[in-house]
């Protein structure tokens, strides 16, 4: 893609990656493997620092709720967003995700401080 030259700048010091995709597009299912590889595995970030969001457009088939992703994507937290039906669920999932990222940041900061002290 034409933005690949910007990726290192985007990735620098990032603590989390949210990948939003349309589960009805087979091309998206291939692309999220590439995004995961570039933005999570190569950084490297923990899988818990990555959130997948399958976004369902209004009036879409909706049969993709039981979406089964192949390894390694199937290890990631996957949420379905359908803002017509349950925006509150999506909001709660985002809050949980951000809390987990903050916990990871705090733990790594404490480890760094301890290593400086010792």
CSV table of C-alpha atoms in Angstrom, one decimal, residues 1-106:
chain,number,residue,atom,x,y,z
A,1,UNK,CA,0.0,0.0,0.0
A,2,UNK,CA,1.1,3.6,-0.6
A,3,UNK,CA,1.2,4.3,3.2
A,4,UNK,CA,3.8,1.6,4.0
A,5,UNK,CA,6.6,4.1,4.3
A,6,UNK,CA,4.6,5.7,7.2
A,7,UNK,CA,4.2,2.5,9.1
A,8,UNK,CA,7.4,2.6,11.2
A,9,UNK,CA,6.4,6.1,12.4
A,10,UNK,CA,2.9,4.8,13.3
A,11,UNK,CA,4.3,1.8,15.1
A,12,UNK,CA,7.0,3.5,17.1
A,13,UNK,CA,6.2,3.3,20.8
A,14,UNK,CA,2.7,1.9,20.2
A,15,UNK,CA,1.1,-0.1,23.0
A,16,UNK,CA,-1.8,-1.5,21.2
A,17,UNK,CA,-3.3,-2.2,17.8
A,18,UNK,CA,-7.0,-2.3,16.9
A,19,UNK,CA,-7.8,-3.9,13.6
A,20,UNK,CA,-11.3,-3.1,12.2
A,21,UNK,CA,-12.5,-5.1,9.2
A,22,UNK,CA,-15.6,-6.0,7.3
A,23,UNK,CA,-16.1,-9.8,7.9
A,24,UNK,CA,-18.2,-10.0,4.7
A,25,UNK,CA,-15.3,-9.2,2.4
A,26,UNK,CA,-13.0,-12.2,1.8
A,27,UNK,CA,-10.2,-9.7,0.8
A,28,UNK,CA,-10.4,-8.2,4.3
A,29,UNK,CA,-9.8,-11.6,5.9
A,30,UNK,CA,-6.6,-11.9,4.0
A,31,UNK,CA,-5.6,-8.3,4.7
A,32,UNK,CA,-6.0,-8.6,8.5
A,33,UNK,CA,-3.3,-11.4,8.5
A,34,UNK,CA,-0.9,-8.9,6.9
A,35,UNK,CA,-1.8,-6.1,9.4
A,36,UNK,CA,-1.4,-8.5,12.3
A,37,UNK,CA,2.0,-9.7,11.0
A,38,UNK,CA,3.3,-6.1,10.4
A,39,UNK,CA,1.8,-4.3,13.4
A,40,UNK,CA,1.7,-7.0,16.1
A,41,UNK,CA,4.2,-9.8,15.4
A,42,UNK,CA,7.0,-7.7,14.0
A,43,UNK,CA,6.9,-5.1,16.8
A,44,UNK,CA,6.7,-7.4,18.8
A,45,UNK,CA,3.5,-6.8,20.8
A,46,UNK,CA,1.6,-9.4,22.8
A,47,UNK,CA,-1.6,-10.8,21.4
A,48,UNK,CA,-3.4,-9.3,24.3
A,49,UNK,CA,-2.4,-5.9,23.0
A,50,UNK,CA,-4.3,-6.5,19.8
A,51,UNK,CA,-8.1,-6.2,19.4
A,52,UNK,CA,-10.0,-7.4,16.3
A,53,UNK,CA,-13.3,-5.7,15.5
A,54,UNK,CA,-15.6,-7.3,12.9
A,55,UNK,CA,-17.8,-4.4,11.9
A,56,UNK,CA,-21.2,-5.2,10.5
A,57,UNK,CA,-22.7,-2.5,8.3
A,58,UNK,CA,-26.4,-1.7,8.8
A,59,UNK,CA,-28.6,-4.2,7.0
A,60,UNK,CA,-25.8,-6.6,6.4
A,61,UNK,CA,-26.3,-10.4,6.3
A,62,UNK,CA,-25.2,-10.7,10.0
A,63,UNK,CA,-24.5,-14.5,9.5
A,64,UNK,CA,-20.8,-13.7,10.1
A,65,UNK,CA,-21.3,-13.6,13.9
A,66,UNK,CA,-19.9,-17.1,14.1
A,67,UNK,CA,-16.8,-16.0,12.2
A,68,UNK,CA,-14.0,-18.5,12.5
A,69,UNK,CA,-10.6,-17.1,11.8
A,70,UNK,CA,-7.5,-19.2,11.1
A,71,UNK,CA,-4.4,-19.3,13.3
A,72,UNK,CA,-2.8,-17.0,14.5
A,73,UNK,CA,-5.8,-14.6,14.3
A,74,UNK,CA,-8.0,-17.0,16.2
A,75,UNK,CA,-5.8,-16.3,19.4
A,76,UNK,CA,-6.9,-12.7,19.4
A,77,UNK,CA,-9.8,-11.0,21.2
A,78,UNK,CA,-12.5,-10.6,18.6
A,79,UNK,CA,-15.6,-8.4,19.0
A,80,UNK,CA,-18.5,-7.8,16.7
A,81,UNK,CA,-19.7,-4.3,16.3
A,82,UNK,CA,-23.1,-3.5,14.9
A,83,UNK,CA,-23.8,0.1,16.0
A,84,UNK,CA,-27.5,-0.3,15.1
A,85,UNK,CA,-28.0,-3.0,17.6
A,86,UNK,CA,-25.7,-2.8,20.5
A,87,UNK,CA,-23.3,0.2,20.7
A,88,UNK,CA,-23.2,-0.2,24.4
A,89,UNK,CA,-21.6,-3.7,24.2
A,90,UNK,CA,-18.9,-2.3,21.8
A,91,UNK,CA,-18.2,0.6,24.2
A,92,UNK,CA,-17.8,-1.8,27.1
A,93,UNK,CA,-15.4,-4.0,25.1
A,94,UNK,CA,-13.3,-1.0,24.2
A,95,UNK,CA,-13.1,0.1,27.8
A,96,UNK,CA,-12.0,-3.4,28.8
A,97,UNK,CA,-9.4,-3.4,26.1
A,98,UNK,CA,-8.0,0.0,27.1
A,99,UNK,CA,-7.8,-1.1,30.7
A,100,UNK,CA,-5.8,-4.1,29.8
A,101,UNK,CA,-3.4,-2.0,27.8
A,102,UNK,CA,-3.0,0.4,30.7
A,103,UNK,CA,-2.2,-2.6,33.0
A,104,UNK,CA,0.4,-3.8,30.5
A,105,UNK,CA,2.0,-0.4,30.3
A,106,UNK,CA,2.1,0.0,34.1
